[in-house]
Short mmCIF file of C-alpha atoms in Angstrom, two decimals:
data_model
loop_
_atom_site.label_atom_id
_atom_site.label_comp_id
_atom_site.label_asym_id
_atom_site.label_seq_id
_atom_site.Cartn_x
_atom_site.Cartn_y
_atom_site.Cartn_z
CA UNK A 1 98.07 103.58 -97.77
CA UNK A 2 101.05 105.55 -97.61
CA UNK A 3 101.10 105.78 -101.77
CA UNK A 4 98.14 107.38 -101.49
CA UNK A 5 98.69 109.95 -98.60
CA UNK A 6 102.00 111.11 -100.23
CA UNK A 7 100.20 111.53 -104.10
CA UNK A 8 97.70 113.17 -102.65
CA UNK A 9 100.23 115.58 -100.47
CA UNK A 10 102.29 115.63 -103.69
CA UNK A 11 98.48 117.19 -105.66
CA UNK A 12 98.42 119.73 -102.65
CA UNK A 13 101.43 121.25 -102.73
CA UNK A 14 101.01 121.23 -106.35
CA UNK A 15 98.27 122.98 -106.45
CA UNK A 16 99.25 126.02 -103.10
CA UNK A 17 102.22 126.70 -105.81
CA UNK A 18 102.63 130.67 -105.16
CA UNK A 19 103.42 133.28 -108.07
CA UNK A 20 106.62 132.29 -108.94
CA UNK A 21 108.51 135.36 -107.62
CA UNK A 22 111.93 134.36 -105.69
CA UNK A 23 111.66 135.93 -102.16
CA UNK A 24 113.66 135.45 -99.01
CA UNK A 25 112.65 132.08 -97.50
CA UNK A 26 111.13 133.26 -93.48
CA UNK A 27 110.59 130.30 -90.58
CA UNK A 28 106.49 129.18 -90.52
CA UNK A 29 104.77 130.46 -87.65
CA UNK A 30 102.89 126.95 -87.69
CA UNK A 31 105.81 124.50 -88.15
CA UNK A 32 106.72 123.77 -84.10
CA UNK A 33 103.01 123.33 -83.45
CA UNK A 34 102.61 120.50 -86.43
CA UNK A 35 106.28 118.83 -86.43
CA UNK A 36 105.45 118.06 -82.69
CA UNK A 37 102.55 115.98 -83.69
CA UNK A 38 104.30 114.09 -85.91
CA UNK A 39 107.24 110.97 -86.14
CA UNK A 40 110.72 112.25 -87.72
CA UNK A 41 113.31 110.40 -88.61
CA UNK A 42 111.65 108.05 -91.14
CA UNK A 43 110.90 107.35 -94.32
CA UNK A 44 108.50 110.48 -94.81
CA UNK A 45 107.76 113.68 -93.51
CA UNK A 46 106.42 116.75 -95.42
CA UNK A 47 105.12 120.00 -94.41
CA UNK A 48 103.31 122.50 -95.92
CA UNK A 49 102.45 126.31 -95.34
CA UNK A 50 99.33 126.89 -96.76
CA UNK A 51 97.98 129.84 -95.44
CA UNK A 52 96.09 131.76 -97.79
CA UNK A 53 96.50 128.74 -100.17
CA UNK A 54 92.86 126.99 -99.66
CA UNK A 55 90.52 128.34 -102.04
CA UNK A 56 93.86 127.25 -104.84
CA UNK A 57 94.03 123.95 -103.48
CA UNK A 58 90.18 123.81 -104.05
CA UNK A 59 90.17 124.83 -107.40
CA UNK A 60 92.98 122.35 -108.15
CA UNK A 61 90.74 119.73 -107.05
CA UNK A 62 87.42 120.73 -109.10
CA UNK A 63 90.49 120.94 -112.20
CA UNK A 64 90.68 117.38 -111.24
CA UNK A 65 86.54 116.04 -110.96
CA UNK A 66 86.48 118.70 -113.82
CA UNK A 67 88.92 116.57 -116.45
CA UNK A 68 87.81 112.85 -114.56
CA UNK A 69 83.80 112.99 -114.76
CA UNK A 70 83.74 109.26 -113.89
CA UNK A 71 85.20 110.10 -110.43
CA UNK A 72 82.62 113.41 -109.23
CA UNK A 73 79.24 111.49 -108.47
CA UNK A 74 78.62 115.23 -106.74
CA UNK A 75 76.87 116.65 -109.73
CA UNK A 76 77.39 119.45 -112.09
CA UNK A 77 80.84 121.05 -110.91
CA UNK A 78 81.80 123.09 -113.56
CA UNK A 79 80.10 126.65 -112.31
CA UNK A 80 81.88 125.78 -108.89
CA UNK A 81 84.61 128.36 -107.46
CA UNK A 82 87.49 127.33 -105.23
CA UNK A 83 86.35 130.13 -102.57
CA UNK A 84 83.47 129.02 -101.95
CA UNK A 85 83.94 125.25 -101.66
CA UNK A 86 87.04 125.99 -99.36
CA UNK A 87 84.40 127.98 -97.22
CA UNK A 88 81.92 126.40 -96.84
CA UNK A 89 84.08 123.11 -95.93
CA UNK A 90 85.86 124.96 -93.46
CA UNK A 91 89.53 124.68 -95.15
CA UNK A 92 89.61 128.59 -95.59
CA UNK A 93 90.73 128.39 -92.20
CA UNK A 94 93.50 126.01 -92.67
CA UNK A 95 96.61 127.31 -92.24
CA UNK A 96 99.11 124.41 -92.44
CA UNK A 97 99.46 120.63 -93.15
CA UNK A 98 101.89 117.85 -92.14
CA UNK A 99 102.44 113.45 -92.69
CA UNK A 100 104.92 111.97 -91.62
CA UNK A 101 105.37 107.79 -91.85
CA UNK A 102 107.52 105.87 -90.15
CA UNK A 103 109.05 101.94 -90.84
CA UNK A 104 107.73 99.67 -87.47
CA UNK A 105 108.83 96.46 -88.36
CA UNK A 106 107.27 95.37 -91.48
CA UNK A 107 104.82 98.52 -91.00
CA UNK A 108 104.05 101.36 -91.65
CA UNK A 109 102.90 103.73 -89.09
CA UNK A 110 101.83 107.49 -90.80
CA UNK A 111 100.60 110.40 -88.40
CA UNK A 112 99.07 113.54 -89.69
CA UNK A 113 98.03 116.95 -88.49
CA UNK A 114 96.26 120.05 -89.92
CA UNK A 115 96.74 123.07 -88.20
CA UNK A 116 93.43 125.57 -88.09
CA UNK A 117 93.08 129.36 -87.09
CA UNK A 118 89.29 127.29 -85.97
CA UNK A 119 87.24 124.47 -87.08
CA UNK A 120 84.77 125.00 -88.72
CA UNK A 121 82.56 123.30 -91.66
CA UNK A 122 83.91 119.22 -92.56
CA UNK A 123 86.13 119.28 -89.37
CA UNK A 124 83.85 120.26 -86.82
CA UNK A 125 81.01 117.92 -87.97
CA UNK A 126 83.15 115.12 -85.76
CA UNK A 127 82.41 117.12 -82.15
CA UNK A 128 84.59 118.98 -79.97
CA UNK A 129 87.17 117.27 -77.35
CA UNK A 130 88.14 113.68 -77.85
CA UNK A 131 87.03 110.95 -75.64
CA UNK A 132 87.36 107.51 -74.45
CA UNK A 133 86.72 104.83 -77.43
CA UNK A 134 83.43 102.78 -75.78
CA UNK A 135 82.82 101.14 -78.62
CA UNK A 136 86.03 98.74 -78.23
CA UNK A 137 85.29 98.30 -74.67
CA UNK A 138 82.02 95.82 -76.05
CA UNK A 139 84.46 93.99 -78.59
CA UNK A 140 84.65 90.82 -78.68
CA UNK A 141 88.34 88.85 -79.32
CA UNK A 142 87.19 87.48 -82.97
CA UNK A 143 85.73 91.24 -84.21
CA UNK A 144 86.75 92.11 -87.42
CA UNK A 145 85.91 95.70 -87.76
CA UNK A 146 85.27 98.21 -85.53
CA UNK A 147 84.22 102.04 -86.03
CA UNK A 148 83.16 104.74 -83.88
CA UNK A 149 82.35 108.21 -84.75
CA UNK A 150 81.44 111.24 -83.08
CA UNK A 151 78.67 113.09 -85.29
CA UNK A 152 77.90 116.61 -84.63
CA UNK A 153 74.27 116.63 -86.03
CA UNK A 154 73.86 120.30 -86.37
CA UNK A 155 77.00 120.96 -88.26
CA UNK A 156 76.20 117.89 -90.39
CA UNK A 157 73.12 119.50 -91.45
CA UNK A 158 75.05 122.75 -91.89
CA UNK A 159 77.54 121.51 -94.21
CA UNK A 160 74.82 119.36 -96.63
CA UNK A 161 72.69 122.64 -96.91
CA UNK A 162 76.09 124.60 -97.94
CA UNK A 163 77.39 122.14 -100.11
CA UNK A 164 73.21 121.71 -101.80
CA UNK A 165 73.75 125.91 -101.87
CA UNK A 166 76.55 125.78 -104.07
CA UNK A 167 75.05 123.11 -106.48
CA UNK A 168 76.59 119.30 -104.52
CA UNK A 169 74.41 116.99 -103.21
CA UNK A 170 70.94 117.56 -102.05
CA UNK A 171 69.27 121.22 -102.86
CA UNK A 172 68.75 123.26 -99.60
CA UNK A 173 64.60 123.20 -100.37
CA UNK A 174 64.99 119.48 -100.52
CA UNK A 175 66.74 118.53 -97.08
CA UNK A 176 64.35 121.00 -95.74
CA UNK A 177 62.06 119.07 -97.66
CA UNK A 178 63.42 115.72 -95.81
CA UNK A 179 63.71 117.68 -92.66
CA UNK A 180 60.36 118.39 -91.90
CA UNK A 181 59.05 115.30 -93.25
CA UNK A 182 56.53 113.21 -90.83
CA UNK A 183 58.20 109.54 -90.10
CA UNK A 184 56.16 107.91 -87.88
CA UNK A 185 55.30 110.71 -85.29
CA UNK A 186 58.42 112.35 -85.49
CA UNK A 187 60.00 114.37 -88.31
CA UNK A 188 64.05 114.14 -88.69
CA UNK A 189 64.29 117.66 -87.68
CA UNK A 190 63.24 116.43 -83.95
CA UNK A 191 65.70 113.87 -84.33
CA UNK A 192 69.06 115.62 -85.25
CA UNK A 193 68.43 119.35 -83.71
CA UNK A 194 70.78 119.65 -81.34
CA UNK A 195 72.12 116.22 -82.03
CA UNK A 196 75.70 115.03 -80.39
CA UNK A 197 75.80 112.02 -80.77
CA UNK A 198 78.74 108.84 -81.05
CA UNK A 199 77.91 105.94 -83.25
CA UNK A 200 79.63 102.51 -82.95
CA UNK A 201 79.98 100.31 -85.07
CA UNK A 202 80.59 96.09 -84.60
CA UNK A 203 80.95 93.57 -87.18
CA UNK A 204 82.22 90.25 -87.38
CA UNK A 205 82.46 87.97 -90.42
CA UNK A 206 81.71 84.04 -90.41
CA UNK A 207 84.16 82.97 -94.13
CA UNK A 208 82.45 79.71 -93.76
CA UNK A 209 79.14 80.24 -94.02
CA UNK A 210 77.69 82.89 -97.16
CA UNK A 211 74.58 84.04 -97.84
CA UNK A 212 73.53 84.31 -101.35
CA UNK A 213 71.95 88.18 -102.25
CA UNK A 214 68.76 87.56 -105.04
CA UNK A 215 69.69 88.40 -108.60
CA UNK A 216 73.90 88.58 -107.68
CA UNK A 217 75.97 86.04 -109.28
CA UNK A 218 78.28 86.28 -105.76
CA UNK A 219 77.56 85.51 -102.06
CA UNK A 220 79.02 87.22 -99.01
CA UNK A 221 80.18 86.36 -95.98
CA UNK A 222 77.53 86.28 -92.71
CA UNK A 223 78.03 89.10 -91.20
CA UNK A 224 77.25 89.57 -87.05
CA UNK A 225 76.82 93.03 -86.67
CA UNK A 226 75.69 95.84 -83.89
CA UNK A 227 75.27 99.77 -84.84
CA UNK A 228 75.23 101.62 -81.65
CA UNK A 229 73.86 105.10 -81.64
CA UNK A 230 73.93 107.89 -77.99
CA UNK A 231 70.42 110.39 -77.94
CA UNK A 232 68.18 108.85 -80.63
CA UNK A 233 65.69 107.55 -77.43
CA UNK A 234 62.88 109.48 -78.77
CA UNK A 235 62.98 107.82 -82.15
CA UNK A 236 63.09 104.25 -80.35
CA UNK A 237 59.92 104.90 -79.21
CA UNK A 238 58.46 106.21 -81.85
CA UNK A 239 59.56 102.96 -83.87
CA UNK A 240 57.78 100.84 -80.49
CA UNK A 241 54.47 102.57 -80.78
CA UNK A 242 54.71 102.10 -84.37
CA UNK A 243 55.44 98.52 -84.17
CA UNK A 244 53.02 98.03 -81.79
CA UNK A 245 50.01 98.18 -84.52
CA UNK A 246 51.81 96.17 -87.27
CA UNK A 247 50.74 92.49 -87.65
CA UNK A 248 54.54 91.95 -88.57
CA UNK A 249 56.05 93.13 -85.79
CA UNK A 250 56.19 93.11 -82.35
CA UNK A 251 57.43 95.39 -79.29
CA UNK A 252 58.82 93.88 -76.00
CA UNK A 253 60.26 94.47 -72.68
CA UNK A 254 62.88 92.06 -71.39
CA UNK A 255 65.36 93.19 -68.56
CA UNK A 256 65.42 97.48 -68.83
CA UNK A 257 65.59 96.46 -72.73
CA UNK A 258 62.76 97.55 -75.64
CA UNK A 259 63.19 95.13 -78.11
CA UNK A 260 61.65 95.64 -81.30
CA UNK A 261 61.75 92.79 -84.07
CA UNK A 262 59.96 91.28 -87.05
CA UNK A 263 57.27 89.34 -85.68
CA UNK A 264 57.86 85.97 -88.24
CA UNK A 265 61.47 84.89 -89.55
CA UNK A 266 62.22 86.30 -92.31
CA UNK A 267 62.37 84.36 -96.07
CA UNK A 268 65.77 83.27 -97.51
CA UNK A 269 68.52 84.40 -97.22
CA UNK A 270 67.48 87.29 -94.69
CA UNK A 271 66.53 84.33 -92.38
CA UNK A 272 69.93 83.85 -91.67
CA UNK A 273 69.48 87.52 -89.33
CA UNK A 274 67.39 88.37 -86.18
CA UNK A 275 67.66 91.87 -86.59
CA UNK A 276 66.32 93.70 -83.85
CA UNK A 277 65.74 97.10 -82.59
CA UNK A 278 66.97 97.36 -79.02
CA UNK A 279 66.92 100.46 -76.77
CA UNK A 280 67.98 100.32 -73.55
CA UNK A 281 66.16 102.21 -70.81
CA UNK A 282 69.25 102.87 -68.27
CA UNK A 283 71.29 104.29 -70.88
CA UNK A 284 69.07 105.53 -73.33
CA UNK A 285 71.63 103.72 -76.37
CA UNK A 286 69.80 102.45 -79.41
CA UNK A 287 71.36 99.45 -81.09
CA UNK A 288 70.30 98.18 -84.36
CA UNK A 289 71.57 94.30 -84.42
CA UNK A 290 71.92 91.46 -86.64
CA UNK A 291 70.80 89.36 -83.27
CA UNK A 292 70.13 90.19 -79.60
CA UNK A 293 72.56 87.50 -78.71
CA UNK A 294 75.30 89.28 -80.59
CA UNK A 295 74.43 91.99 -78.85
CA UNK A 296 74.90 89.89 -75.58
CA UNK A 297 77.92 88.45 -77.07
CA UNK A 298 79.33 92.20 -77.42
CA UNK A 299 78.38 93.80 -74.00
CA UNK A 300 79.37 90.61 -72.17
CA UNK A 301 83.27 91.06 -74.34
CA UNK A 302 84.69 92.79 -71.82
CA UNK A 303 86.70 94.72 -74.50
CA UNK A 304 88.56 91.52 -75.62
CA UNK A 305 89.37 92.74 -78.84
CA UNK A 306 92.32 94.65 -76.72
CA UNK A 307 93.91 91.24 -76.48
CA UNK A 308 94.08 89.83 -80.10
CA UNK A 309 98.20 89.84 -81.25
CA UNK A 310 96.54 91.69 -84.68
CA UNK A 311 94.40 94.19 -82.92
CA UNK A 312 97.50 95.54 -80.36
CA UNK A 313 100.00 95.37 -83.85
CA UNK A 314 97.47 97.49 -85.47
CA UNK A 315 96.93 99.95 -83.13
CA UNK A 316 100.78 100.10 -81.33
CA UNK A 317 101.35 103.31 -80.81
CA UNK A 318 97.36 104.76 -81.21
CA UNK A 319 96.51 106.90 -78.88
CA UNK A 320 93.35 105.84 -76.34
CA UNK A 321 90.74 109.04 -77.15
CA UNK A 322 89.63 110.13 -80.41
CA UNK A 323 86.78 111.67 -82.23
CA UNK A 324 86.94 108.54 -84.96
CA UNK A 325 88.52 105.59 -84.85
CA UNK A 326 88.31 102.64 -87.33
CA UNK A 327 89.72 99.08 -86.97
CA UNK A 328 90.24 96.31 -89.74
CA UNK A 329 91.03 92.83 -89.03
CA UNK A 330 93.48 91.07 -91.47
CA UNK A 331 90.47 88.72 -92.78
CA UNK A 332 88.18 91.90 -92.80
CA UNK A 333 91.15 92.81 -95.32
CA UNK A 334 90.93 90.30 -96.89
CA UNK A 335 87.20 89.97 -97.65
CA UNK A 336 87.32 93.74 -98.54
CA UNK A 337 89.48 92.54 -101.18
CA UNK A 338 87.42 89.33 -102.08
CA UNK A 339 84.55 91.11 -102.87
CA UNK A 340 86.61 94.19 -104.66
CA UNK A 341 87.59 91.62 -107.15
CA UNK A 342 84.45 90.04 -107.44
CA UNK A 343 82.16 93.66 -108.58
CA UNK A 344 84.99 93.89 -110.75
CA UNK A 345 84.91 90.66 -112.43
CA UNK A 346 80.96 91.17 -112.82
CA UNK A 347 81.63 94.40 -114.34
CA UNK A 348 84.73 95.41 -115.55
CA UNK A 349 87.41 97.56 -114.29
CA UNK A 350 86.23 101.33 -113.57
CA UNK A 351 88.46 104.40 -112.12
CA UNK A 352 86.20 104.05 -109.18
CA UNK A 353 87.79 100.37 -108.36
CA UNK A 354 90.59 101.66 -109.10
CA UNK A 355 90.70 104.00 -106.58
CA UNK A 356 88.54 101.89 -104.38
CA UNK A 357 91.52 99.85 -104.20
CA UNK A 358 94.22 101.97 -104.01
CA UNK A 359 92.22 103.01 -100.65
CA UNK A 360 92.16 99.74 -99.09
CA UNK A 361 94.74 98.65 -96.93
CA UNK A 362 96.50 95.56 -97.89
CA UNK A 363 94.51 92.47 -98.00
CA UNK A 364 95.47 89.97 -95.17
CA UNK A 365 96.79 93.23 -92.78
CA UNK A 366 94.90 94.46 -89.62
CA UNK A 367 94.76 98.37 -89.93
CA UNK A 368 94.24 100.88 -87.60
CA UNK A 369 93.46 104.00 -87.38
CA UNK A 370 92.18 107.48 -85.53
CA UNK A 371 90.95 111.07 -85.68
CA UNK A 372 91.79 113.39 -82.47
CA UNK A 373 90.78 117.37 -82.48
CA UNK A 374 93.78 119.05 -80.65
CA UNK A 375 92.88 122.92 -79.74
CA UNK A 376 95.17 123.76 -82.51
CA UNK A 377 93.24 121.56 -85.16
CA UNK A 378 93.08 117.70 -86.51
#
């Protein structure tokens, strides 16, 4: 991972090159703010004052996409302008960036900081002040993936709209049609407007129990999961009302929970799961689960993952609060590499799989990452 981060940083430095006219060096006004959030004395320390250079950096990245069409996946970038892209993404407010990496035993401990005059665009999508990581508080000891993300839905919609106006992704008229389309007895605009939510995910993988996908030549390990979302109780209620009139779904109330689930057992191979949508009446939190039993296990766990040695190694030195968090167990990183190997074996090597391989943590090693909003950046 540090190799990838260092390469991206070097690319950014190349993009933010100056005019070539020699001038007397002057101290950067942002250096102290950035360096105070990094670790000095390690294997890597890099700092760049990019005040006024974000447009150049965006144009540089667009040039890479123009030269590597396999990486685009976003439509035609030939007519995009770096200044417009930087403005929509909020990069025009970025003033400096820094990166450090310190070896701790056999592991790298990496830190980065982006100094921004104002958080706009992409930097505003993940909410405001950092919070305690509630998903960790219900992660069982053997959890293989824990993810938590604050999300400002209004900012996300504005970002998608801004990119659409540049020809990237969904055009604005298609976005409005999607937001206003009637689904059940609500529209997505009803659900998303004003929504500031937290999304939490917990996965647990059973490598000794495989699930076969119809039409595919490979299997994947059985995975128990929960997806928790705050602030969407109206959507859960709408699903429950719909399910009451559907013969293949059933809605029931049990001990303060509204539970929507299939009325019949799923056909193979999906009969390994008992999916349900569950809303907790007191908190209003909505869960989509692989089975009610796994949610019950999570809620009763007391955050036992915190005592797991692999988690402790991966999360050492990380703060207790944040806006986004990810943990991958050694088993999960191994499963991810094995799945990528199967994709390559079935479809052949491609630049996308090479990029995916470079971005994955080392197989069999635990990994933890946290993002925090700060008054001066991220």
